[in-house]
CSV table of N, CA and C in Angstrom, one decimal:
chain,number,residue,atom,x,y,z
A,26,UNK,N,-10.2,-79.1,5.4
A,26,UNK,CA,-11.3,-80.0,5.1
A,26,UNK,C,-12.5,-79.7,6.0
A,27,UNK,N,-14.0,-80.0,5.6
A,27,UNK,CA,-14.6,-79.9,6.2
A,27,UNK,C,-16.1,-80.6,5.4
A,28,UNK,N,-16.8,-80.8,5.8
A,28,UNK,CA,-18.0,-81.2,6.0
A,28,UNK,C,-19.4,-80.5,5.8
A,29,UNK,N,-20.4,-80.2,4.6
A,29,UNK,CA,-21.1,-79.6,4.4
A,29,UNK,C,-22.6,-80.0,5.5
A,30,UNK,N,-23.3,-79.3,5.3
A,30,UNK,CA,-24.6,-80.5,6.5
A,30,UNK,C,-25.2,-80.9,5.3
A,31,UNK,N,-25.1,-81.2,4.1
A,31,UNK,CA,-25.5,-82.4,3.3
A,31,UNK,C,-24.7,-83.7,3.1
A,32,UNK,N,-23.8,-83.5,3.5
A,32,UNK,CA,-23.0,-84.6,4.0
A,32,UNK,C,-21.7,-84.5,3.3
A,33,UNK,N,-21.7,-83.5,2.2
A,33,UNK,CA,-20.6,-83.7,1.0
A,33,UNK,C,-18.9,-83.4,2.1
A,34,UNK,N,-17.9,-83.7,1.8
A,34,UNK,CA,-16.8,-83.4,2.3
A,34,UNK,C,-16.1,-82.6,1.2
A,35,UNK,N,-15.6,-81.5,1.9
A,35,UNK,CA,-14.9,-80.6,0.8
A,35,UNK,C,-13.4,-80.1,1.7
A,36,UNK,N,-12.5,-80.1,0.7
A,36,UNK,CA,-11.1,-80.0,0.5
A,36,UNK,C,-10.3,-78.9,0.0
A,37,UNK,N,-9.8,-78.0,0.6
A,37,UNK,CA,-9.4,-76.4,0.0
A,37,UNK,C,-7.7,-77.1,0.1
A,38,UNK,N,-6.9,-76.8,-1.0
A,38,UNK,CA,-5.7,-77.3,-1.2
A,38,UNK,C,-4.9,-76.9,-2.5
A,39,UNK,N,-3.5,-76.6,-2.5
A,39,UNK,CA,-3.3,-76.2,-3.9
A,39,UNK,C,-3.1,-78.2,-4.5
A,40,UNK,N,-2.7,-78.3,-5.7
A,40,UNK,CA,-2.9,-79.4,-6.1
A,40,UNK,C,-2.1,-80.5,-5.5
A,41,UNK,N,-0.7,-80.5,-5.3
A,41,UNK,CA,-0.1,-81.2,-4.1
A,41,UNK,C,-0.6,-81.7,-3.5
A,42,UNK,N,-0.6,-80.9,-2.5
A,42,UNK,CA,-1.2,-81.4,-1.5
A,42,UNK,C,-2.1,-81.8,-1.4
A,43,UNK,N,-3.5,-81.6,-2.7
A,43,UNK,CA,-4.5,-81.8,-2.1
A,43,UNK,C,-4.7,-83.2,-3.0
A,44,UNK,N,-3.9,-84.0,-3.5
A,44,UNK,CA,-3.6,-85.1,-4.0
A,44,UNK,C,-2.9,-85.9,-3.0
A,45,UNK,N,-2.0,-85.4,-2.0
A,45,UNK,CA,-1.5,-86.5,-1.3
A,45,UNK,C,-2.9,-86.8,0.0
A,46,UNK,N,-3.8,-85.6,-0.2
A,46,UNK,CA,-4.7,-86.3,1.3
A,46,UNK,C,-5.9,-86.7,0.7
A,47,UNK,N,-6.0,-86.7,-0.8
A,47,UNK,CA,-6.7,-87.5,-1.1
A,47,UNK,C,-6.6,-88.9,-1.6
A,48,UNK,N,-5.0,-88.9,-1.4
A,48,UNK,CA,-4.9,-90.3,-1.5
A,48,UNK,C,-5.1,-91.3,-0.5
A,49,UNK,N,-5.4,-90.3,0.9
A,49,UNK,CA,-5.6,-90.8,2.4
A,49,UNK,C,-6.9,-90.9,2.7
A,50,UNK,N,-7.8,-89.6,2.1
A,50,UNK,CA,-9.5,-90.0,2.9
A,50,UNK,C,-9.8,-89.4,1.3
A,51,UNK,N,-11.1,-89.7,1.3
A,51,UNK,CA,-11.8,-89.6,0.2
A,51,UNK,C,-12.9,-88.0,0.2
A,52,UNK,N,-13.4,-87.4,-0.9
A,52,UNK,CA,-13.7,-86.2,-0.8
A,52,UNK,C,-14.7,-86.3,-2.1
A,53,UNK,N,-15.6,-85.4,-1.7
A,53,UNK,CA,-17.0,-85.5,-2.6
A,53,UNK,C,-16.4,-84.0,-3.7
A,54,UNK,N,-15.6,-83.0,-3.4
A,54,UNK,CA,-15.1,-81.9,-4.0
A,54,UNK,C,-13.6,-81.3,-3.3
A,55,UNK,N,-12.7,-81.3,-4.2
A,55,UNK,CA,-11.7,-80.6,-4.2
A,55,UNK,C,-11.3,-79.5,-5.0
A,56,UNK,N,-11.0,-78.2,-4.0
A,56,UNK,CA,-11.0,-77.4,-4.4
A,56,UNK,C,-9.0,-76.9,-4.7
A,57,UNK,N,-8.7,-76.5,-5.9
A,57,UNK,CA,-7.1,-76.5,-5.9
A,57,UNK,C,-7.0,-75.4,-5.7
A,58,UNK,N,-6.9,-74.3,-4.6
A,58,UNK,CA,-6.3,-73.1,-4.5
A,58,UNK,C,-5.5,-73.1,-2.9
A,59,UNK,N,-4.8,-71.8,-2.7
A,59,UNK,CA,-4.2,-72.3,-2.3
A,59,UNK,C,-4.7,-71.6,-0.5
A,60,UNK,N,-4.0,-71.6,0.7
A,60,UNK,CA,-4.8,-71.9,2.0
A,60,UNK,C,-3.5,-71.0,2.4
A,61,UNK,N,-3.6,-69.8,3.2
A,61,UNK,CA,-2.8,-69.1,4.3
A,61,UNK,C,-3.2,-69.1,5.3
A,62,UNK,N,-2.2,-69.7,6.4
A,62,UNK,CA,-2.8,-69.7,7.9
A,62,UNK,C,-1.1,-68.9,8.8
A,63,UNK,N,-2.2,-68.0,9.7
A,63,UNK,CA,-1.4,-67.1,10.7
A,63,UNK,C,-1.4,-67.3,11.6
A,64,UNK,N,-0.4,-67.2,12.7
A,64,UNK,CA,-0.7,-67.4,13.8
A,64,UNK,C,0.2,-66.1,15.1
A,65,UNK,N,-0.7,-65.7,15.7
A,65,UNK,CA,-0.1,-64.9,16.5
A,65,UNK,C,-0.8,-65.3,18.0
A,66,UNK,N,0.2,-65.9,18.8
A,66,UNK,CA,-0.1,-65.8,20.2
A,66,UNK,C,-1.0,-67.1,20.2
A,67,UNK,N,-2.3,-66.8,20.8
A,67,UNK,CA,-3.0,-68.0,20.7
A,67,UNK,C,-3.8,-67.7,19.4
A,68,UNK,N,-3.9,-67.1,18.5
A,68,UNK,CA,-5.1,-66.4,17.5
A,68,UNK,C,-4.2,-66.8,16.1
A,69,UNK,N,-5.5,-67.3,15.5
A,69,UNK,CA,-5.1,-68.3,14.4
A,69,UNK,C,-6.0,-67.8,13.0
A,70,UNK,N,-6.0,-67.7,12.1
A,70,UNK,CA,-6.2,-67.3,10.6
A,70,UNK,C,-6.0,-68.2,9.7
A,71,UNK,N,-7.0,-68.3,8.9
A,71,UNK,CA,-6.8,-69.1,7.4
A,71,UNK,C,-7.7,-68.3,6.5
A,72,UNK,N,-6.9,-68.5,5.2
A,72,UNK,CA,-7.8,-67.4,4.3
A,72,UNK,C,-7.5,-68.2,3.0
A,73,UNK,N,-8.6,-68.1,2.2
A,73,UNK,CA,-8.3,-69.0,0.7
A,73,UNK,C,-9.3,-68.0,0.4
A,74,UNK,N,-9.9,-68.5,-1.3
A,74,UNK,CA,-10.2,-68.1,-2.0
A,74,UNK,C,-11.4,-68.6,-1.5
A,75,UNK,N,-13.3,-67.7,-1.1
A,75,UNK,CA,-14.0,-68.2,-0.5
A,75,UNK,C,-14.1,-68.6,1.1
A,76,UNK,N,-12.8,-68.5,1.8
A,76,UNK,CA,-12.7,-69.1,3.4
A,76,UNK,C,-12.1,-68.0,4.0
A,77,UNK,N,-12.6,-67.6,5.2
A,77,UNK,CA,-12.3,-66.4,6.0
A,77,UNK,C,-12.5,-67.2,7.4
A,78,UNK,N,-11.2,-67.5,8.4
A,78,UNK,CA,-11.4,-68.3,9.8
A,78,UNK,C,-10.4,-67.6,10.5
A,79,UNK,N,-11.3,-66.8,11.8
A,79,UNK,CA,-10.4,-66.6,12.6
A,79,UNK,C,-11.0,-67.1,13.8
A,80,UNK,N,-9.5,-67.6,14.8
A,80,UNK,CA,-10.5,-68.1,16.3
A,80,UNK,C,-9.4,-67.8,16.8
A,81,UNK,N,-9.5,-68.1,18.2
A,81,UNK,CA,-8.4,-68.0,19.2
A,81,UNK,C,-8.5,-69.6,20.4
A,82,UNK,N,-7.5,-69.9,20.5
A,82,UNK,CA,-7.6,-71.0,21.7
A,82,UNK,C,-7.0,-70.7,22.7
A,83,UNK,N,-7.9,-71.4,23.8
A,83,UNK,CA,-7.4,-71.6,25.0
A,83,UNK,C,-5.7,-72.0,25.3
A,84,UNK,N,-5.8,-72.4,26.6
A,84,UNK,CA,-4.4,-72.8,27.3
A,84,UNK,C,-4.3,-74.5,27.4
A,85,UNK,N,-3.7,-74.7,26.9
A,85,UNK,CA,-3.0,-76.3,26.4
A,85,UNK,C,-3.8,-76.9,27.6
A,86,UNK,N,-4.5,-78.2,27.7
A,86,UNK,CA,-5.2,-78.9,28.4
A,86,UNK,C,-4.6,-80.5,28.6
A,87,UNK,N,-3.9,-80.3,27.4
A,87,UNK,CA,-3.4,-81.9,27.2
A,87,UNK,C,-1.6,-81.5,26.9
A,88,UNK,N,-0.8,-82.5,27.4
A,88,UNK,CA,0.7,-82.0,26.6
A,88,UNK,C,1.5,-83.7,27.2
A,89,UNK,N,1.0,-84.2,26.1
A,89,UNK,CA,1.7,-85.3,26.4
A,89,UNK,C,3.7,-86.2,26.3
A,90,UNK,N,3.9,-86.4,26.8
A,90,UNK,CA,5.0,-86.5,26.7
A,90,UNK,C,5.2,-87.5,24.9
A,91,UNK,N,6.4,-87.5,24.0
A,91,UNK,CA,6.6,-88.6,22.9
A,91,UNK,C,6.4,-90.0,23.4
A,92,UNK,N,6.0,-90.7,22.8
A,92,UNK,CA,5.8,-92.1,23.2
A,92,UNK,C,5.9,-93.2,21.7
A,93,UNK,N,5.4,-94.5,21.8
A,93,UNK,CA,5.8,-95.3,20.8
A,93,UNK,C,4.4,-95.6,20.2
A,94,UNK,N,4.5,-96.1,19.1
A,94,UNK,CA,3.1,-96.2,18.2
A,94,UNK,C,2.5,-97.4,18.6
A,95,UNK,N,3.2,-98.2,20.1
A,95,UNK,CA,2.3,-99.3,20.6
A,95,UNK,C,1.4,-98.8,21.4
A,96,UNK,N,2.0,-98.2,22.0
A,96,UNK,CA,1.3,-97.1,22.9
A,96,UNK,C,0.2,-96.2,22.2
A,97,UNK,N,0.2,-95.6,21.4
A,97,UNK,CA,-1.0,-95.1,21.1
A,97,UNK,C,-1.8,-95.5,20.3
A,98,UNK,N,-1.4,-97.3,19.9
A,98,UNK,CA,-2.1,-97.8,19.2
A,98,UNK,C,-3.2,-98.7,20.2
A,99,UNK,N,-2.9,-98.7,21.5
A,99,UNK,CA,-3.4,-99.7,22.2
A,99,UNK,C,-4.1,-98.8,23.5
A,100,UNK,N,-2.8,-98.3,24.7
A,100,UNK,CA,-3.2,-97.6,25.8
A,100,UNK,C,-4.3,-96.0,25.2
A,101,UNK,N,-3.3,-95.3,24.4
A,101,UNK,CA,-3.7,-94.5,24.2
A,101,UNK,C,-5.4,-94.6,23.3
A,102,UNK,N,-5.1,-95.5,22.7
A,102,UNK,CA,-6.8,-95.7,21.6
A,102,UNK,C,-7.7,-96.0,22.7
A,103,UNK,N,-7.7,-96.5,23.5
A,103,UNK,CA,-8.5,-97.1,24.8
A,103,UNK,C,-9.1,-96.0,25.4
A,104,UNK,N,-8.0,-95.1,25.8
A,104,UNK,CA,-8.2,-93.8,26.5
A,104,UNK,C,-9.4,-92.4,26.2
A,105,UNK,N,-8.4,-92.8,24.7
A,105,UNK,CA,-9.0,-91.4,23.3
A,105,UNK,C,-10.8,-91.9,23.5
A,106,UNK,N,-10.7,-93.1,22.7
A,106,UNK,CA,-12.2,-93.8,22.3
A,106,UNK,C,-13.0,-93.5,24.3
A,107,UNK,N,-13.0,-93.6,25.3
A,107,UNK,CA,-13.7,-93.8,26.6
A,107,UNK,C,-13.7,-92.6,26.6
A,108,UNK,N,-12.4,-91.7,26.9
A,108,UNK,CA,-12.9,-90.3,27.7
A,108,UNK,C,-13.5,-89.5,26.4
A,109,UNK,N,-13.2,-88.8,25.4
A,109,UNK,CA,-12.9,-87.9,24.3
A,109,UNK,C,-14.0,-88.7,23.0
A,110,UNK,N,-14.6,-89.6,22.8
A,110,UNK,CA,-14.8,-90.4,21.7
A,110,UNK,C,-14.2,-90.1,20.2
A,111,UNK,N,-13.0,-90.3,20.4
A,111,UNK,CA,-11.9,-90.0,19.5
A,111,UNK,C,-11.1,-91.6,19.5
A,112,UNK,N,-10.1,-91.8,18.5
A,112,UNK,CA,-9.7,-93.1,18.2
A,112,UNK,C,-8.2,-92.7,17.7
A,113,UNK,N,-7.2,-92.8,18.1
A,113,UNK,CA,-5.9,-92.6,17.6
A,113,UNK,C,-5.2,-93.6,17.1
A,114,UNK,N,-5.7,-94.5,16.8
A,114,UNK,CA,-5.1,-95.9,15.6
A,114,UNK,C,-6.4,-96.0,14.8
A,115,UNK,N,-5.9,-96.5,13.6
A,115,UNK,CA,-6.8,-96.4,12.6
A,115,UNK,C,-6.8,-97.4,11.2
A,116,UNK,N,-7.0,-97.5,10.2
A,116,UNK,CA,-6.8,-97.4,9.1
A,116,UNK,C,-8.0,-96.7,8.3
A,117,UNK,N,-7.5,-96.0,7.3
A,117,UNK,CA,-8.6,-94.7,6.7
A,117,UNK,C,-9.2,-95.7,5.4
A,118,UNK,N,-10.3,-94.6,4.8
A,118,UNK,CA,-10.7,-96.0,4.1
A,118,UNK,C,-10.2,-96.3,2.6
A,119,UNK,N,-9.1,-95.4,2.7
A,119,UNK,CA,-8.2,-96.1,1.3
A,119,UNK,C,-6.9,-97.0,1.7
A,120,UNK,N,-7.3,-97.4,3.2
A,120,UNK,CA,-6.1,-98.8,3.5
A,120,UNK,C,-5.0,-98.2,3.9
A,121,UNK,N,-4.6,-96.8,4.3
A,121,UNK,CA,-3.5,-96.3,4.6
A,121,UNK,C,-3.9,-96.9,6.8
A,122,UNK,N,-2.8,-97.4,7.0
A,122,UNK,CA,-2.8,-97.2,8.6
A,122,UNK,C,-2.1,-96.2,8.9
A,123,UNK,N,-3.0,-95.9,10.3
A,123,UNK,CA,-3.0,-94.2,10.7
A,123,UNK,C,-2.5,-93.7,12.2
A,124,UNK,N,-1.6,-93.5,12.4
A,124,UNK,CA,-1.4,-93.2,14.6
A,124,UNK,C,-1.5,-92.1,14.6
A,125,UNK,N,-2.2,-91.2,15.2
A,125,UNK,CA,-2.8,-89.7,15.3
A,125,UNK,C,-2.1,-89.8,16.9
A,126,UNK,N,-0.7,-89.3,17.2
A,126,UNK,CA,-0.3,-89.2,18.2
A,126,UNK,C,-0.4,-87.6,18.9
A,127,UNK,N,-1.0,-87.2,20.0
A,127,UNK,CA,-1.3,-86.0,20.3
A,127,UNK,C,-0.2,-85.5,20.7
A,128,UNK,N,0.5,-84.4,20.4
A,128,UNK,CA,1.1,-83.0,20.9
A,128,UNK,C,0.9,-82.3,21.5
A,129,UNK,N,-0.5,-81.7,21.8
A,129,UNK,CA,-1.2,-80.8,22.6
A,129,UNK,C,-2.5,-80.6,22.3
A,130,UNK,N,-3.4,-80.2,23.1
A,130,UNK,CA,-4.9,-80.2,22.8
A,130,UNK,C,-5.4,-79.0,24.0
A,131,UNK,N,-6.2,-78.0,22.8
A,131,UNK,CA,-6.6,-76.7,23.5
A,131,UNK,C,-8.1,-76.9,23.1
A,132,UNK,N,-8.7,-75.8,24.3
A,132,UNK,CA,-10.2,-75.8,23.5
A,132,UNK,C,-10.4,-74.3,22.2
A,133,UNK,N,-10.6,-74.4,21.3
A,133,UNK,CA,-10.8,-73.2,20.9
A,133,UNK,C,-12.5,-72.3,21.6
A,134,UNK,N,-12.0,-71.1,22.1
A,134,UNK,CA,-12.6,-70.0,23.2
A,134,UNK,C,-13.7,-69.4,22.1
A,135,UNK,N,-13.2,-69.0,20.8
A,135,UNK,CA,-14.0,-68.0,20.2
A,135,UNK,C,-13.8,-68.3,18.5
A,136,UNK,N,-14.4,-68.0,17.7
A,136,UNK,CA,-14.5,-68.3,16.6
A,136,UNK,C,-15.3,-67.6,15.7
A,137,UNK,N,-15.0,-67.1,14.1
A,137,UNK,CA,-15.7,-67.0,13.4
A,137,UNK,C,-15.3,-67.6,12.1
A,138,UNK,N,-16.5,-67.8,11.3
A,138,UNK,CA,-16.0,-68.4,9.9
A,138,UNK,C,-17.0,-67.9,8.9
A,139,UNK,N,-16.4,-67.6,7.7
A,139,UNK,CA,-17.6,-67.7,6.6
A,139,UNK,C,-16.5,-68.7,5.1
A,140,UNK,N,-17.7,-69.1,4.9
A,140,UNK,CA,-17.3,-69.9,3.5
A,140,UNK,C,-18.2,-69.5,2.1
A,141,UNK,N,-17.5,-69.1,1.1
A,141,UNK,CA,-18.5,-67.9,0.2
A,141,UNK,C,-19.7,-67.3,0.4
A,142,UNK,N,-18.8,-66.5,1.3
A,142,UNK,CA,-19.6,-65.5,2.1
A,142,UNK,C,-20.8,-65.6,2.5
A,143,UNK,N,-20.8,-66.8,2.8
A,143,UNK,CA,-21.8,-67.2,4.2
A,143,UNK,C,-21.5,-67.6,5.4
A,144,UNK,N,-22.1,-66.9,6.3
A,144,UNK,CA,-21.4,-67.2,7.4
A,144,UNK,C,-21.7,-68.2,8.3
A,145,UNK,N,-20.7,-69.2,9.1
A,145,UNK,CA,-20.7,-70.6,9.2
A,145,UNK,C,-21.7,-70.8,10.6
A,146,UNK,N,-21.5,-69.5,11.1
A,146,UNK,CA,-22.4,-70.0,12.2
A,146,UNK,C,-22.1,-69.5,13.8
A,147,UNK,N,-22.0,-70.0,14.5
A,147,UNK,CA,-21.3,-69.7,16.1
A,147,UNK,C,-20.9,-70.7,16.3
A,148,UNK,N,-19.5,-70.9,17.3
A,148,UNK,CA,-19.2,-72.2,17.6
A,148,UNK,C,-19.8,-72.8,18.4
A,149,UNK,N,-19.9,-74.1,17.7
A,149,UNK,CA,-20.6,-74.8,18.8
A,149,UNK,C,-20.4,-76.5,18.6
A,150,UNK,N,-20.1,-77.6,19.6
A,150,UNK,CA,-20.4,-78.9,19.6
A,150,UNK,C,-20.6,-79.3,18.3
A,151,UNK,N,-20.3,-80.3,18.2
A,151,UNK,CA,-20.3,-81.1,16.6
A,151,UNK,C,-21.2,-82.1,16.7
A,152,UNK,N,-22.6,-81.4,16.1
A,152,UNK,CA,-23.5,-82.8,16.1
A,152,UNK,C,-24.0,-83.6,15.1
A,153,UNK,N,-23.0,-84.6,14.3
A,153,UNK,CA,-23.4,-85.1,13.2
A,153,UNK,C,-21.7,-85.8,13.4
A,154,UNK,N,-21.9,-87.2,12.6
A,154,UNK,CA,-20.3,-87.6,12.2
A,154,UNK,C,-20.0,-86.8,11.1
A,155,UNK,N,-19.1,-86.5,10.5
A,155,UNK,CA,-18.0,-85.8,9.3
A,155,UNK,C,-17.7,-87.0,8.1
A,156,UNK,N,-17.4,-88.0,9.0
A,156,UNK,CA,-17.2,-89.2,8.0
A,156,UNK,C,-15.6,-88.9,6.8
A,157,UNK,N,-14.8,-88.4,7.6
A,157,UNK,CA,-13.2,-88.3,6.8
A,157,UNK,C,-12.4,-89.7,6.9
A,158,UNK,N,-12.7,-90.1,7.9
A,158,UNK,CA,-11.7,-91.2,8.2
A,158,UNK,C,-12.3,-92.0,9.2
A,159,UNK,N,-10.8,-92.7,9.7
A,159,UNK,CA,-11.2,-94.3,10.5
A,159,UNK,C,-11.8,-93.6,11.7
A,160,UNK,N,-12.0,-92.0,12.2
A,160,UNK,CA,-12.2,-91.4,13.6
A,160,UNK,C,-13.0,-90.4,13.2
A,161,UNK,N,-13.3,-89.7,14.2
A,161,UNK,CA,-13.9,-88.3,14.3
A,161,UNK,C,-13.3,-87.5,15.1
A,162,UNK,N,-13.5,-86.3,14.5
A,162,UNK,CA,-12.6,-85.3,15.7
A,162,UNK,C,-13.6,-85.2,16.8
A,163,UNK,N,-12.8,-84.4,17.7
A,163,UNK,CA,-13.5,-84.0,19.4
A,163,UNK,C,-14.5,-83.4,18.8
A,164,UNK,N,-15.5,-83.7,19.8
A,164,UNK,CA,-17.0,-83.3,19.7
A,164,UNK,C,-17.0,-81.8,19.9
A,165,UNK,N,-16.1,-81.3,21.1
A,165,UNK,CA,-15.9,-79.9,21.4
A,165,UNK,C,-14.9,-79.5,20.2
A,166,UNK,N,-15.2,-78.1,20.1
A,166,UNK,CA,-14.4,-77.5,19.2
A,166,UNK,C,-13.3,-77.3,19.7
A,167,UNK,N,-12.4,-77.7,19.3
A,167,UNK,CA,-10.4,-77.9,19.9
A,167,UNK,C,-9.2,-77.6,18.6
A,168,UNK,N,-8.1,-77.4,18.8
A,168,UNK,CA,-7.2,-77.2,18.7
A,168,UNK,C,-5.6,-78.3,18.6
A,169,UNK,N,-5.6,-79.3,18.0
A,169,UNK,CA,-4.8,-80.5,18.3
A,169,UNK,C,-3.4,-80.4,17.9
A,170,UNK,N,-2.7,-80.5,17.9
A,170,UNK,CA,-1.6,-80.7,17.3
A,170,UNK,C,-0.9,-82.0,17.8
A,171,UNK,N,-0.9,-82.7,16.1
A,171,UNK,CA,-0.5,-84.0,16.0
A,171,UNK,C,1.2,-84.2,15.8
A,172,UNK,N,1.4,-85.7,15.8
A,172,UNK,CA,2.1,-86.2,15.1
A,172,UNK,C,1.4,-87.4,14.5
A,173,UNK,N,1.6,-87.5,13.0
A,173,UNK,CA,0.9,-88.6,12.0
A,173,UNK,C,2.0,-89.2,11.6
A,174,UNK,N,1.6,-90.4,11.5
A,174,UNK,CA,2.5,-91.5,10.8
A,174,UNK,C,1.4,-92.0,10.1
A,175,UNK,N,1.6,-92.4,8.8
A,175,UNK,CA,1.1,-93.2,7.8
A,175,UNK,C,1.6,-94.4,7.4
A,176,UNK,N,1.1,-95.6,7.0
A,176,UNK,CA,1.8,-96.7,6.7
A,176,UNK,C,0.9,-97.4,5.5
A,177,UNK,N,1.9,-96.8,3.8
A,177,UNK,CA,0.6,-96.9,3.3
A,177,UNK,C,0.9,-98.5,2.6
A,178,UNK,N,0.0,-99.1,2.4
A,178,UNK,CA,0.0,-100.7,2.0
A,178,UNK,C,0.7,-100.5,0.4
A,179,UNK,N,0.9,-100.1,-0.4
A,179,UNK,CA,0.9,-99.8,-2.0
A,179,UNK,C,2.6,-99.2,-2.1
A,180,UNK,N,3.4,-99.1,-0.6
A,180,UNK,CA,4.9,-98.6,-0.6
A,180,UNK,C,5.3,-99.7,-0.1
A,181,UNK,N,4.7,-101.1,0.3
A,181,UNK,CA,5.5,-101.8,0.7
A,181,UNK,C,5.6,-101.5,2.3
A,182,UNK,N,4.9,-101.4,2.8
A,182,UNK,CA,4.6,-100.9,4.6
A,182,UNK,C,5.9,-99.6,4.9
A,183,UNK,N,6.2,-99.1,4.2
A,183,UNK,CA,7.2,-97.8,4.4
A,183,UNK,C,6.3,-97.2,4.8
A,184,UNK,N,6.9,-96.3,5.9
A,184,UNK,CA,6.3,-95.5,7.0
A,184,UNK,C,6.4,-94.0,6.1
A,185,UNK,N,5.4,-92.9,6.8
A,185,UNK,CA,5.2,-91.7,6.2
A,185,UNK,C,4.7,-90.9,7.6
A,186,UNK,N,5.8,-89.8,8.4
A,186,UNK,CA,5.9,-89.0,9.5
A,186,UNK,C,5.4,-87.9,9.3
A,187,UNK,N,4.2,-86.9,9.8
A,187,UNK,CA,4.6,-85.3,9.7
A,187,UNK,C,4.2,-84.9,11.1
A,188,UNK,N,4.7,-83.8,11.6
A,188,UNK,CA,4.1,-83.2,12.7
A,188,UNK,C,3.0,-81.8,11.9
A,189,UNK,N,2.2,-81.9,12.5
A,189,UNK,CA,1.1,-80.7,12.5
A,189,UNK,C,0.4,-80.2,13.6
């Protein structure tokens, strides 16, 4: 997903998937194809139809130990929002509640991208909101790996886990 500078939000996903995360944030264009990503070492690849991303990241900065979703609904949101201006409790704006619990956080060092074959730019600082959800990502260009829990109101508050 990503963010055009007209504001539009666009979605590369085969249709699965790209129906379950749009059941979660909302999208001005979804595109249904399908997304390969590689990884060797610290150096990372994604490739779709139109999308060419390679970067590499740094050395883990953050590595938090597992904890409970009061904790990152409270201590940890406190933390995220003051140091980082990030927010790890949430609810997104189709009513799902959201705990973006961190696994690890790198800076990405280097980067290139083009999207139909234009090329995206140099990395750099994120200066505009994105507007996906209840948060924004890190202003620096990073590397996160979550754990998500969803709790969507429409299952009857049944919980919904993935690590990424």
């Amino acid at each position: 997903m990503w963010a055009l500078p007209d504001g539009r939000r666009v979605l590369l996903g085969d249709a699965t998937v790209a129906a379950y995360v749009v059941s979660v944030y909302p999208f001005d264009e979804v595109r249904d194809q399908a997304v390969t990503a590689e990884r060797a070492g610290r150096s990372y690849t994604a490739r779709s139809h139109g999308l060419k991303l390679d970067m590499k990241i740094g050395l883990a900065t953050l590595r938090p130990p597992p904890r409970p979703r009061w904790i990152t609904a409270t201590v940890e949101n406190w933390c995220a929002r003051k140091l980082l201006g990030v927010r790890t409790h949430g609810t997104s704006p189709t009513g799902v509640v959201e705990w973006y619990r961190t696994r690890s956080a790198r800076r990405v060092v280097a980067a290139t991208a083009s999207l139909d074959r234009v090329d995206l730019g140099s990395l750099a600082p994120l200066d505009r909101p994105l507007g996906f959800g209840f948060t924004e990502p890190p202003r620096q260009p990073s590397h996160v790996r979550l754990r998500v829990d969803l709790r969507r109101p429409e299952c009857g508050g049944r919980d919904r886990r993935s690590d990424s």
